[in-house]
Every structure is written in structure tokens, then in C-alpha cells.
Coordinates of C-alpha atoms in Angstrom, one line a residue:
X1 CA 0.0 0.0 0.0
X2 CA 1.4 3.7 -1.0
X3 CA -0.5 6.7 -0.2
X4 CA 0.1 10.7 -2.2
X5 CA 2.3 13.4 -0.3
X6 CA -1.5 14.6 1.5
X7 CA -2.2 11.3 2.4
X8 CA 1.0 10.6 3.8
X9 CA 0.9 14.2 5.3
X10 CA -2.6 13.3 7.1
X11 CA -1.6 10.2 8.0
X12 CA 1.5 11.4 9.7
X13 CA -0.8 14.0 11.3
X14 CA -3.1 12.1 12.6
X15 CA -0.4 9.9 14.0
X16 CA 1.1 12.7 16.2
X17 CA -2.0 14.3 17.0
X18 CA -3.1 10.4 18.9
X19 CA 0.0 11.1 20.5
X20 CA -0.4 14.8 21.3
X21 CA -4.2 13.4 23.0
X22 CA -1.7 10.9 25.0
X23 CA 0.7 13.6 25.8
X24 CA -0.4 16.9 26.2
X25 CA -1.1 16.9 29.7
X26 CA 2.3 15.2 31.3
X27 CA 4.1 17.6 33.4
X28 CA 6.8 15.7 33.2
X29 CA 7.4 16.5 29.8
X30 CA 9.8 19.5 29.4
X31 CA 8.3 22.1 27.2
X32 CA 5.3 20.1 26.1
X33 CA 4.9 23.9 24.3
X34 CA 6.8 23.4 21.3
X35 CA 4.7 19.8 21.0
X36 CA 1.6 22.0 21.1
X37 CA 3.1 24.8 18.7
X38 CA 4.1 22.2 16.3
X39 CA 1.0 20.6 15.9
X40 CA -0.9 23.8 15.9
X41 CA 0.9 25.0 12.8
X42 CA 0.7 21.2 10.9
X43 CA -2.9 21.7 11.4
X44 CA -4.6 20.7 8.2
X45 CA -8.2 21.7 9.5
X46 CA -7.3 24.9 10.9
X47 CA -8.2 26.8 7.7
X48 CA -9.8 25.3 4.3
X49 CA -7.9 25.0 1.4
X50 CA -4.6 24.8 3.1
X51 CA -2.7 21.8 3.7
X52 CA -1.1 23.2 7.2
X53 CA -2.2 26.1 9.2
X54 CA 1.0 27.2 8.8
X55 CA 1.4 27.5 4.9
X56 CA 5.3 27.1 5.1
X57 CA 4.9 23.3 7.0
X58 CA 3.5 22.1 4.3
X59 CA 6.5 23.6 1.9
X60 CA 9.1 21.7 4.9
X61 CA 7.0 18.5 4.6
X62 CA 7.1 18.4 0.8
X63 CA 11.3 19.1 1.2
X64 CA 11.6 16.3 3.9
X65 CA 9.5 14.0 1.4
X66 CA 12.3 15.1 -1.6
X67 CA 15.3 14.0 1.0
X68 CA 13.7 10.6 1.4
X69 CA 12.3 9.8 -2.0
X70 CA 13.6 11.0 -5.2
X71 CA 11.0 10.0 -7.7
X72 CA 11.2 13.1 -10.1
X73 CA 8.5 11.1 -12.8
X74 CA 5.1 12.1 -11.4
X75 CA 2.9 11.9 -8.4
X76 CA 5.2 10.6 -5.9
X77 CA 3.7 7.1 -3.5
X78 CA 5.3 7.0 -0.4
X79 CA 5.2 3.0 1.3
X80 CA 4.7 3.1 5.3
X81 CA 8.5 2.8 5.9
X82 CA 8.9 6.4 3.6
X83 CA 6.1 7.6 5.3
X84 CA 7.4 7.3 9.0
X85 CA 11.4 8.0 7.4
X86 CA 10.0 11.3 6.3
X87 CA 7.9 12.0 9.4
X88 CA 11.1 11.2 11.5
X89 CA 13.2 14.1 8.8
X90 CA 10.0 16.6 9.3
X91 CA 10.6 16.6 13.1
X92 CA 14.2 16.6 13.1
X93 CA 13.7 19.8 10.6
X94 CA 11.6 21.6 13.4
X95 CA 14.1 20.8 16.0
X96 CA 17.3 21.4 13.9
X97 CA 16.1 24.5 12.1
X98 CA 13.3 25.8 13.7
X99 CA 14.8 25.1 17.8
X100 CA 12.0 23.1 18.5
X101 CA 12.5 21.1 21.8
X102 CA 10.9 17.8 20.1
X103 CA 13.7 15.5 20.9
X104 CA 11.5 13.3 23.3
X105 CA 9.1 12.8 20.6
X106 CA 11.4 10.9 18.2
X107 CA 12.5 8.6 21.1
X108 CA 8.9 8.1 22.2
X109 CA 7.9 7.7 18.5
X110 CA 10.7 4.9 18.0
X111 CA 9.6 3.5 21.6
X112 CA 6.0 3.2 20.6
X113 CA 7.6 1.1 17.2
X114 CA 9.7 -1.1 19.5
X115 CA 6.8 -1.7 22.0
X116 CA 4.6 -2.8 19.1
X117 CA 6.8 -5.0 17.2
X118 CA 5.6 -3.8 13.9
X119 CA 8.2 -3.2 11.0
X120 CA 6.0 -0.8 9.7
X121 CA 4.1 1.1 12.6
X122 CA 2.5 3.6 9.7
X123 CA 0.7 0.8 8.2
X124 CA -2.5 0.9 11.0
X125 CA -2.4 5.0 10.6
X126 CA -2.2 4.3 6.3
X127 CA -5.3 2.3 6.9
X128 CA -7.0 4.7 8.6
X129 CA -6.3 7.6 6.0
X130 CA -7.5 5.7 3.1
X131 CA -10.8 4.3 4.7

């Protein structure tokens, strides 16, 4: 199964924002802000006919895709393993670039993988996306 770079978008947003339900009240989290920031401007249904409520997210998705795969012949399919490669590139662009304090998230992210002994965690969220 591949999904488009707004299915894979949505299906890594949805992903994060299951985590963000699971997360954003922890205390123990330092600066649980940037989480909320971050997901706040990757928003797809802040505002119609935008793919992120911040307009330049979805410009830093669509370069994190282009790291990850370089198909230059038409739409570009992302598989689950592209998918959560370029999700795991899209945070470490917020935190490199942008100073997000997300680092946390990529270990829980890779925690949550290990935990559920799934090659391809992104598969269950793909399912979901293209329902």
C-alpha cells in the first residue's frame, strides 16, 4: 500500500496528534509547548484549502519528502517505511532548524515502534487515512 504526499501528510498528522491526545497533559514533559506549537501550525483543518495552518509546514513536509524519496517522474507514492522516514526528517527539521524542543518525541515515536513490534508502525495510521 502507498499513499500521495496529502495522504501521507494526514496520515502522519493524525499519528502525532493520537500522541499529542496521549501527551499533552504530562508535566513531566519539558516544554510540552513546542509539542503544542508544532502541531498547531501542521494543522490541516485549521483553515480550508490549506494543507497546514501554517502554509510554510507544508513547503518543509514536501522538502523532507524530496530528502527521502527522489522520484522526479510524477505523483510521488510514499510505502509506510517512507512515510514514517519522512515523518522522523519533518521533526528533526523543526528541531534542527526551527529550535523546537521535540527531541523526546522521536525517542517516544521509536519507543511506541519497538513496544509494538511492527516493521511498519505507519501501516494501521495508512489504513485509517485511506478508509
Amino acid at each position: 500500500m502507498k499513499l500521495t504526499l496529502e495522504q501521507a501528510y494526514m496520515s502522519m498528522f493524525y499519528y502525532l496528534n493520537r500522541i499529542w491526545d496521549k501527551v499533552k497533559d504530562d508535566k513531566t514533559i519539558y516544554n510540552i509547548d513546542d509539542f503544542g506549537a508544532f502541531m498547531g501550525g501542521i494543522n490541516p483543518f485549521l483553515f480550508k484549502g490549506s494543507m497546514s495552518a501554517d502554509p510554510a509546514a507544508w513547503e518543509d513536509w514536501i522538502s523532507c519528502v524530496n530528502k527521502i524519496e527522489s522520484n522526479n517522474s510524477g505523483e510521488i507514492m510514499l510505502t509506510s517505511v517512507e512515510v514514517f522516514d519522512c515523518m522522523i526528517s519533518f521533526i528533526k527539521f523543526y528541531i534542527d532548524d526551527m529550535n523546537f524542543n521535540l527531541n523526546w518525541l522521536i525517542e517516544f515515536i521509536y519507543r511506541e515502534k519497538n513496544i509494538c513490534k511492527k516493521d511498519n508502525i505507519i501501516d494501521e495510521w495508512m489504513k485509517n487515512i485511506l478508509r
